[in-house]
mmCIF file of C-alpha atoms and ligand atoms in Angstrom:
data_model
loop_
_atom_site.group_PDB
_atom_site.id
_atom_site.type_symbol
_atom_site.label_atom_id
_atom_site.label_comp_id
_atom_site.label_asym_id
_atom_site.label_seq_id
_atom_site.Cartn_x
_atom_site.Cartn_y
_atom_site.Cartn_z
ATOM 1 C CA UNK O 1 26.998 31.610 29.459
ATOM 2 C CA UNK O 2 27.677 33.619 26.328
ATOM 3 C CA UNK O 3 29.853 31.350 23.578
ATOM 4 C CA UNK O 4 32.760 33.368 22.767
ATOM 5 C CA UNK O 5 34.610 31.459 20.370
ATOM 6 C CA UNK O 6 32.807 29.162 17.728
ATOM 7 C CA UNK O 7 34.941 27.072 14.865
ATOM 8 C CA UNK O 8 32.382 25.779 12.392
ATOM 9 C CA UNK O 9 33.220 23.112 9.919
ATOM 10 C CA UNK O 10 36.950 24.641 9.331
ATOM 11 C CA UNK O 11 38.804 23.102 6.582
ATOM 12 C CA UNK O 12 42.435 24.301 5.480
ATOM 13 C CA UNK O 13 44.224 23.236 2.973
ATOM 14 C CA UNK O 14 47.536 24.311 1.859
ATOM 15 C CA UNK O 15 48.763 24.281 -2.174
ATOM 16 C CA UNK O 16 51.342 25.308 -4.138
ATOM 17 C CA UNK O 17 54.106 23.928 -5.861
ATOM 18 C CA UNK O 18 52.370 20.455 -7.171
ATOM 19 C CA UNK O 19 51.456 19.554 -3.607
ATOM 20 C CA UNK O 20 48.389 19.863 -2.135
ATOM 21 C CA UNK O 21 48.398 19.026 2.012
ATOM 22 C CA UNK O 22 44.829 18.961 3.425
ATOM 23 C CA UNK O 23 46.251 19.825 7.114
ATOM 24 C CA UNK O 24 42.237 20.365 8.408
ATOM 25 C CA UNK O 25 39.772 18.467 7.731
ATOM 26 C CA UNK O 26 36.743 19.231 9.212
ATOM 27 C CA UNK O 27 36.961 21.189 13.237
ATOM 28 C CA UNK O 28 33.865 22.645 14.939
ATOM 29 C CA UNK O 29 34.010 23.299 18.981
ATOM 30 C CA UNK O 30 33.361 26.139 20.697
ATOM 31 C CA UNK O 31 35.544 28.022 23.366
ATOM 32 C CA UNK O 32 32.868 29.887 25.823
ATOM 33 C CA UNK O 33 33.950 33.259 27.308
ATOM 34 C CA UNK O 34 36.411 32.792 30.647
ATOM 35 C CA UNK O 35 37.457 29.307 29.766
ATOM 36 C CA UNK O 36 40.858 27.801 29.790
ATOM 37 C CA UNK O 37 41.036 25.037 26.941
ATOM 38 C CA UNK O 38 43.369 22.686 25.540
ATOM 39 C CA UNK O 39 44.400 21.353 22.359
ATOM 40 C CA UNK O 40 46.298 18.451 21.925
ATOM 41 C CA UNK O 41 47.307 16.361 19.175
ATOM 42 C CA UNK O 42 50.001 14.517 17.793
ATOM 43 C CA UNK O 43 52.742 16.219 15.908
ATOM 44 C CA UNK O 44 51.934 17.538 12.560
ATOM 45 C CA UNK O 45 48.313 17.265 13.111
ATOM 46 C CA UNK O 46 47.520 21.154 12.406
ATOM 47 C CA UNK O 47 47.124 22.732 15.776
ATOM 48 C CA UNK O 48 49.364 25.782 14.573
ATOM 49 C CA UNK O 49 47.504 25.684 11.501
ATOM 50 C CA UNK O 50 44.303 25.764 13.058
ATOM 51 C CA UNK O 51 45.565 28.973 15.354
ATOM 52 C CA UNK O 52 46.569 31.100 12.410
ATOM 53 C CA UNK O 53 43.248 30.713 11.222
ATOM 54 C CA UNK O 54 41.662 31.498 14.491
ATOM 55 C CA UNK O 55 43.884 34.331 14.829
ATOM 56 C CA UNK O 56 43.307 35.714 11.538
ATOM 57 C CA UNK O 57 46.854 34.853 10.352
ATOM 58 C CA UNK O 58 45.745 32.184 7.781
ATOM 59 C CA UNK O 59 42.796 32.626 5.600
ATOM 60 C CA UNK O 60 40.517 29.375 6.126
ATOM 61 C CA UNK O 61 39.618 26.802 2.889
ATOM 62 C CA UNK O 62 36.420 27.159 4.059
ATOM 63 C CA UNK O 63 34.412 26.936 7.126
ATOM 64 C CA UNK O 64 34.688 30.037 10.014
ATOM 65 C CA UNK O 65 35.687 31.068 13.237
ATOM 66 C CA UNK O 66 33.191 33.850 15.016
ATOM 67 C CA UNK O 67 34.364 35.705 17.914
ATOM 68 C CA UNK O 68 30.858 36.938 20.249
ATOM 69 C CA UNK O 69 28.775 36.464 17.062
ATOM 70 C CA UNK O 70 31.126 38.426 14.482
ATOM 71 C CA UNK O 71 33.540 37.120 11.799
ATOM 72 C CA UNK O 72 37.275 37.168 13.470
ATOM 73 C CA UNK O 73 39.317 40.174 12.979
ATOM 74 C CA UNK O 74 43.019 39.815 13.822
ATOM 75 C CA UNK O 75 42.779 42.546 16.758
ATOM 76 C CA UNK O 76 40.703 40.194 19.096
ATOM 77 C CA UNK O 77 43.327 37.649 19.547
ATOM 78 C CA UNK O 78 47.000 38.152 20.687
ATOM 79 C CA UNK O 79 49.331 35.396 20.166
ATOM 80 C CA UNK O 80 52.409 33.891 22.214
ATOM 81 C CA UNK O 81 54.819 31.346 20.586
ATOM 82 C CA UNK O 82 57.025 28.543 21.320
ATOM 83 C CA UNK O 83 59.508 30.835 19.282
ATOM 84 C CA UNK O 84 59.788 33.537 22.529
ATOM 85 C CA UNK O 85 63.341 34.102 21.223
ATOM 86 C CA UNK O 86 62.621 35.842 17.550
ATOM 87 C CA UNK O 87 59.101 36.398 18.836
ATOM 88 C CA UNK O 88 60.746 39.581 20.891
ATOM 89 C CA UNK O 89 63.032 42.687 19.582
ATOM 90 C CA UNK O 90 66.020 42.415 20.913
ATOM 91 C CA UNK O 91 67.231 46.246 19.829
ATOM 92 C CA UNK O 92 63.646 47.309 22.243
ATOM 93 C CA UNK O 93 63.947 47.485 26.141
ATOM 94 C CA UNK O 94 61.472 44.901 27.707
ATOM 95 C CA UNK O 95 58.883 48.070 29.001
ATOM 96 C CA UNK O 96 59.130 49.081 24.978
ATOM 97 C CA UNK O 97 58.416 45.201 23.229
ATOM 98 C CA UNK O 98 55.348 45.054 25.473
ATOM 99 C CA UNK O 99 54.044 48.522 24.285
ATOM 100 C CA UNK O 100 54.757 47.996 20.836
ATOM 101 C CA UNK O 101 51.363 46.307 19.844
ATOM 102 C CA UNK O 102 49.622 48.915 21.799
ATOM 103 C CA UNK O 103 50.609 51.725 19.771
ATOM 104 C CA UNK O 104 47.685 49.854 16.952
ATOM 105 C CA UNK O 105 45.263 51.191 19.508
ATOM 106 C CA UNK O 106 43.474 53.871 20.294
ATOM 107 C CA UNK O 107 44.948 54.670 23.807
ATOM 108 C CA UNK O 108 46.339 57.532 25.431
ATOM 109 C CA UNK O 109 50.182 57.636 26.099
ATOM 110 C CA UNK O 110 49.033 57.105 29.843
ATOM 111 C CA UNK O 111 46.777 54.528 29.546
ATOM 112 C CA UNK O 112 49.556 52.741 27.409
ATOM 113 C CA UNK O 113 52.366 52.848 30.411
ATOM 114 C CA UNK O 114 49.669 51.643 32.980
ATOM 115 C CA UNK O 115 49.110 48.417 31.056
ATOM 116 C CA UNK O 116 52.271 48.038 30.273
ATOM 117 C CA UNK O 117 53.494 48.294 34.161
ATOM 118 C CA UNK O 118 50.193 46.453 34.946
ATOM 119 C CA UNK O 119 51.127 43.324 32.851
ATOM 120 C CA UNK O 120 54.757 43.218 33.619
ATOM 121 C CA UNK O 121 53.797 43.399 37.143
ATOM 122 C CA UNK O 122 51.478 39.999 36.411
ATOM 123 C CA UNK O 123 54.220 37.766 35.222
ATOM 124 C CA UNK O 124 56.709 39.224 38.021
ATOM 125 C CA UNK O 125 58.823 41.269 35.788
ATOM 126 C CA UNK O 126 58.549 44.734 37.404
ATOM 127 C CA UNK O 127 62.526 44.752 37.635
ATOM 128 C CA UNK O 128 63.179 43.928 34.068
ATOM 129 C CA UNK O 129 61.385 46.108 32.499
ATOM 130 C CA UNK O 130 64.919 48.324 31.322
ATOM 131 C CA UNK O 131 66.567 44.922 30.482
ATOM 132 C CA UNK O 132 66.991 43.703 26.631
ATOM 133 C CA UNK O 133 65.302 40.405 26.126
ATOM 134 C CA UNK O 134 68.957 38.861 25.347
ATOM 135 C CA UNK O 135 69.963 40.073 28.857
ATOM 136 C CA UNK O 136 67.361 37.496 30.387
ATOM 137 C CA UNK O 137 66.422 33.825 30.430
ATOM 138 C CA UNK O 138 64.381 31.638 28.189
ATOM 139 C CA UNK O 139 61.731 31.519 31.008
ATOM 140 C CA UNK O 140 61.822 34.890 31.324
ATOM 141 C CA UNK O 141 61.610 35.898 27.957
ATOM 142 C CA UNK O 142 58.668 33.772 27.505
ATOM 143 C CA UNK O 143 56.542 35.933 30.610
ATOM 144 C CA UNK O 144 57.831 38.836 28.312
ATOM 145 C CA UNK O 145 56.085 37.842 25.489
ATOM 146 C CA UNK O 146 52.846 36.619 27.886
ATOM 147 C CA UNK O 147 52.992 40.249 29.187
ATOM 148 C CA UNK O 148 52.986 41.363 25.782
ATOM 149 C CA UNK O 149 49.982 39.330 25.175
ATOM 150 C CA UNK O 150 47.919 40.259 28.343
ATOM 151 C CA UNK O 151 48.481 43.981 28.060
ATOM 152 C CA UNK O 152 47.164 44.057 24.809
ATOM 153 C CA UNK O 153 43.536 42.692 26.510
ATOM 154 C CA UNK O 154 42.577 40.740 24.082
ATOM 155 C CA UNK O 155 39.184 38.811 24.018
ATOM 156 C CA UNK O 156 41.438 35.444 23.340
ATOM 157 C CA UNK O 157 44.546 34.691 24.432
ATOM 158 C CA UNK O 158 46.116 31.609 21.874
ATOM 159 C CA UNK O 159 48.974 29.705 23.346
ATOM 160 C CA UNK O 160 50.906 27.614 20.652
ATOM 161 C CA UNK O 161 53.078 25.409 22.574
ATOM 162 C CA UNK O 162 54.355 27.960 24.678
ATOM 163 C CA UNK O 163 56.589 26.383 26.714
ATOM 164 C CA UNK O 164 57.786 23.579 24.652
ATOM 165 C CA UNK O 165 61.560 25.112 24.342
ATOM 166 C CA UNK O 166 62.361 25.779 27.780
ATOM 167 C CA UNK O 167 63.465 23.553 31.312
ATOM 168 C CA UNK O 168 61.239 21.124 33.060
ATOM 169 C CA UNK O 169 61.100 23.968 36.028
ATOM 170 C CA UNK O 170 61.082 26.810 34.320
ATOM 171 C CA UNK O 171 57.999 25.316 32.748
ATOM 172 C CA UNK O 172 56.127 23.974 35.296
ATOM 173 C CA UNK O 173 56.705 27.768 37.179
ATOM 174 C CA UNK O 174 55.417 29.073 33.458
ATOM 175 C CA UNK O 175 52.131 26.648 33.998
ATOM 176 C CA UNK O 176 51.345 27.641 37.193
ATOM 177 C CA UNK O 177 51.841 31.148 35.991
ATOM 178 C CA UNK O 178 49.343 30.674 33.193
ATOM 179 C CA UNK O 179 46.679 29.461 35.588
ATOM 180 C CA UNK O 180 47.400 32.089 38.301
ATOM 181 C CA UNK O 181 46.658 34.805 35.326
ATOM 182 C CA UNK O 182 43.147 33.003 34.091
ATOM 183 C CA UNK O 183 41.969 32.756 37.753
ATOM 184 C CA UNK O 184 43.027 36.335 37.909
ATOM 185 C CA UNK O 185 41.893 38.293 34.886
ATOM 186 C CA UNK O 186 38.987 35.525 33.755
ATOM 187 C CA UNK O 187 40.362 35.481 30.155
ATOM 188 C CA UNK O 188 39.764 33.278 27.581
ATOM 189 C CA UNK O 189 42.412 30.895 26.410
ATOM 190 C CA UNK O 190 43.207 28.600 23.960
ATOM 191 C CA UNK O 191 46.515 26.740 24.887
ATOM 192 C CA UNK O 192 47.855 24.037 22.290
ATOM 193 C CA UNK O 193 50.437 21.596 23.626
ATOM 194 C CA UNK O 194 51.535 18.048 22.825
ATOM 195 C CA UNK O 195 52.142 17.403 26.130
ATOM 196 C CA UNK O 196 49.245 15.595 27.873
ATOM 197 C CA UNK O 197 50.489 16.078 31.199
ATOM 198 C CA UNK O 198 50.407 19.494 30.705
ATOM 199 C CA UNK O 199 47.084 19.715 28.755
ATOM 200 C CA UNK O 200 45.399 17.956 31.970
ATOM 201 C CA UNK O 201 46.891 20.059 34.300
ATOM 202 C CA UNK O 202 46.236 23.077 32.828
ATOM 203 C CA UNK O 203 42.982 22.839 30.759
ATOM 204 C CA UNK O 204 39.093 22.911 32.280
ATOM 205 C CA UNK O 205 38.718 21.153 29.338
ATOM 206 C CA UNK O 206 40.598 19.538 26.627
ATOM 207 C CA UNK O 207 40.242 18.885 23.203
ATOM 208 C CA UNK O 208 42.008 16.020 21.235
ATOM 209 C CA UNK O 209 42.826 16.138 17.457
ATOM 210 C CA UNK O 210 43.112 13.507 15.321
ATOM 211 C CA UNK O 211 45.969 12.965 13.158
ATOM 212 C CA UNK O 212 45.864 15.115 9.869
ATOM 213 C CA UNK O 213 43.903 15.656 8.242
ATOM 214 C CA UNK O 214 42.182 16.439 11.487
ATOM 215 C CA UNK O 215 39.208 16.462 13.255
ATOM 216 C CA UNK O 216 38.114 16.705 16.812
ATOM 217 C CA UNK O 217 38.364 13.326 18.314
ATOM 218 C CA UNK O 218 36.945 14.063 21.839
ATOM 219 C CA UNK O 219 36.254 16.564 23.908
ATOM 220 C CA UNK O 220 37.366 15.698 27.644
ATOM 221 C CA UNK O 221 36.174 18.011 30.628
ATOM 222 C CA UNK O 222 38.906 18.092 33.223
ATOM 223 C CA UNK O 223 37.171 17.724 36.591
ATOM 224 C CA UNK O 224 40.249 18.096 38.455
ATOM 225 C CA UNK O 225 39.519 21.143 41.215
ATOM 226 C CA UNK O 226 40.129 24.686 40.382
ATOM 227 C CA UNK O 227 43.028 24.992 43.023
ATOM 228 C CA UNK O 228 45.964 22.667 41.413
ATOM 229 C CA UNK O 229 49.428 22.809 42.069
ATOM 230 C CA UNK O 230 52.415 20.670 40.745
ATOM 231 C CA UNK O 231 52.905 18.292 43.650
ATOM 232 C CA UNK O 232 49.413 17.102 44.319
ATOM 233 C CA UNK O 233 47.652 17.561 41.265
ATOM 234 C CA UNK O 234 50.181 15.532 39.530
ATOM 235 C CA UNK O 235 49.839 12.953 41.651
ATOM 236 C CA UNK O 236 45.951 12.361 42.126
ATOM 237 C CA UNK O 237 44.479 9.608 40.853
ATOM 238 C CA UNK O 238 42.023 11.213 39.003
ATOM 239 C CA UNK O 239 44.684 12.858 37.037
ATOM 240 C CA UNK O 240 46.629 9.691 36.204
ATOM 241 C CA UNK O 241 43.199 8.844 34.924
ATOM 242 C CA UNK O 242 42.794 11.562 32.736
ATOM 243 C CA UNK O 243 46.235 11.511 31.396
ATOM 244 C CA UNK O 244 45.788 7.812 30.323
ATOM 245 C CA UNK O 245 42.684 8.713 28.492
ATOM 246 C CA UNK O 246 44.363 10.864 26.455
ATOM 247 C CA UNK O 247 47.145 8.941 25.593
ATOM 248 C CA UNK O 248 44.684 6.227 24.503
ATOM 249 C CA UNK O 249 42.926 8.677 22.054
ATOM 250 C CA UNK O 250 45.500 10.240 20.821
ATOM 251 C CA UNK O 251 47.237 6.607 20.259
ATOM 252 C CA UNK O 252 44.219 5.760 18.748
ATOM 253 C CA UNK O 253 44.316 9.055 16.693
ATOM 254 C CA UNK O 254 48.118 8.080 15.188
ATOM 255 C CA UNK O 255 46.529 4.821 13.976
ATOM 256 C CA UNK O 256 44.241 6.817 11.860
ATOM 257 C CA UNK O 257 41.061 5.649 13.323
ATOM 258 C CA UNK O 258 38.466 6.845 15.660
ATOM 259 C CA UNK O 259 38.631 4.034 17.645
ATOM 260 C CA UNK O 260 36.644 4.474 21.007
ATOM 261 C CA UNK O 261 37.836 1.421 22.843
ATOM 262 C CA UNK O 262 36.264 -1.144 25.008
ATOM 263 C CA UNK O 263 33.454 0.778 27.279
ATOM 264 C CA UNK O 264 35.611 0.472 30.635
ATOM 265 C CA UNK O 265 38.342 2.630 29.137
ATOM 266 C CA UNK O 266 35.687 5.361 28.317
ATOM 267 C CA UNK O 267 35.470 7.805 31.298
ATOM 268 C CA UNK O 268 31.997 9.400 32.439
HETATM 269 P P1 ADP M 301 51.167 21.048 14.213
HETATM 270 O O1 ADP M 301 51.249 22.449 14.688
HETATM 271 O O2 ADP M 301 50.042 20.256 14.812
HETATM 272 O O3 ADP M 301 52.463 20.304 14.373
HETATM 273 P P2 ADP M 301 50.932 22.248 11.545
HETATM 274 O O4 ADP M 301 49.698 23.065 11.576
HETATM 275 O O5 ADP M 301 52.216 22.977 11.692
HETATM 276 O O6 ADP M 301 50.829 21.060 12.618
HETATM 277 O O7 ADP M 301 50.971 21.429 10.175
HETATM 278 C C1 ADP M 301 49.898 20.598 9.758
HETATM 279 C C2 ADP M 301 50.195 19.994 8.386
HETATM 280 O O8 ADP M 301 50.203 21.006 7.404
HETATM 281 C C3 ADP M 301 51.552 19.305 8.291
HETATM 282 O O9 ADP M 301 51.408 18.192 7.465
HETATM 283 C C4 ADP M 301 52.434 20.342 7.650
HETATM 284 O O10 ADP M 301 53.491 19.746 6.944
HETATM 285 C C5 ADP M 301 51.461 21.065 6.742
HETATM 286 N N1 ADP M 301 51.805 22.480 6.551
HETATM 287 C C6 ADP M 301 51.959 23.421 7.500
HETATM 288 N N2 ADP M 301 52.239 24.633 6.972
HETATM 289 C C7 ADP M 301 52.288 24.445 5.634
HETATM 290 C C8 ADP M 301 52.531 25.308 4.502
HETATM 291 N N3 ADP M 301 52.763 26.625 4.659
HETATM 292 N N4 ADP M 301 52.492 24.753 3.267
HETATM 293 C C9 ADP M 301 52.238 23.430 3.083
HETATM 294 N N5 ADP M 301 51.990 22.573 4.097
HETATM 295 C C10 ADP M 301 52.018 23.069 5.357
HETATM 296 MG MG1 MG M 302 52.699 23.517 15.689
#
């Protein structure tokens, strides 16, 4: 399998005004092509940092991320936000915010409608497409903004705690949506959450952060099956398993050490 996405030895650190935050330390782990991973780590810990410097948003202290071999650019990745609400234009129809970011490419008028209709049609928003974002629901302004992310076919899709602002349903319907679009399109995805639950259930593989300044406390491969669905995924032991593990690292992670418990807690 061809890597796809490599972070090597990436180190931010922000300054200005007197103060000087170190937010990364020191992250390297790679994302191959067609995977679905997750990032999870306690509040403040730099996951958002770390995305704006995957994404091209935030230059890196030092360190690098390559994308298939080649220094990031800021057109391989497309973004969606916990922010859905001022992440949208609420003066543009639906059809038009999902266009917008296709007008930076190279595409034919024609070519622009079909992805457009294509990617709307994904996240089950055919009939909204003539609505105005502040005409719909936080759920469904959140597939809006996925739609705007998935017709832009980018090689990496980053997810920065997504669904963090909206209802218990609304989100679980948003998860399963997620996974029905990587088992669909095979696209590459980074998802950040700070929900465990959520980065077991979603993630083929998940990687914990320590607190900040942060680096990569484990790397945990979900071996959960490929079909999962809310009730019985949930519910499996294996995933109460996994879930624990998590929360023991990333309790271990607020403490500030790398602690890596008794052997019985560590999974094979
Ligand atoms: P997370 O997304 O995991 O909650 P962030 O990446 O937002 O974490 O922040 C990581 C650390 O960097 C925090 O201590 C935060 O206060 C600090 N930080 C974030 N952005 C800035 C900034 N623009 N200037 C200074 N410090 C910042
Ligand atoms: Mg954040």
């Amino acid at each position: 399998m061809h890597a796809s996405l490599v972070v090597s030895g990436l180190n931010k650190v922000y300054e200005g005004s007197g103060r000087r935050v170190e937010a990364v330390r020191d992250l390297t782990f790679t994302v191959e092509a067609g995977e679905l991973v997750c990032l999870v780590g306690p509040s403040g810990c730099g996951k958002t940092t770390l995305l704006k410097c995957m994404g091209g948003l935030l230059t890196p202290t030092a360190g690098e991320v390559r994308l298939n071999d080649r220094p990031v650019r800021p057109p391989g990745m497309a973004f969606v936000f916990q922010e859905y609400g001022r992440s949208l234009f609420p003066w543009m129809r639906v059809r038009e915010n999902v266009e917008l970011p296709l007008k930076q490419k190279p595409l034919s008028k024609v070519r622009r409608r079909e992805l457009v209709t294509d990617a709307l049609e994904s996240v089950g928003l055919t009939d909204a497409a003539g609505a105005y974002p502040w005409q719909l629901s936080g759920g469904m302004q959140q597939r809006v903004a996925i739609a705007r992310a998935l017709a832009y076919e980018p090689d990496v899709l980053l997810m920065d705690e997504p669904f963090a602002a909206v209802d218990a349903q609304t989100r679980a319907d948003l998860e399963d949506l997620v996974r029905g679009l990587w088992r669909e399109r095979g696209i590459t995805i980074l998802f950040v959450t700070h929900d465990i639950d959520e980065a077991v259930y979603l993630g083929e593989r998940v990687l914990i952060l320590s607190a900040s300044p942060t680096v990569v406390q484990e790397q945990l491969k979900v071996d959960l099956p490929d079909e999962r669905d809310q009730l019985h995924t949930r519910v499996a032991p294996r995933f109460a398993e996994l879930r624990t593990h998590v929360y023991e690292q990333i309790q271990a992670a607020k403490r500030g050490g790398t602690d890596t418990g008794p052997p019985e807690k560590t999974l094979t």
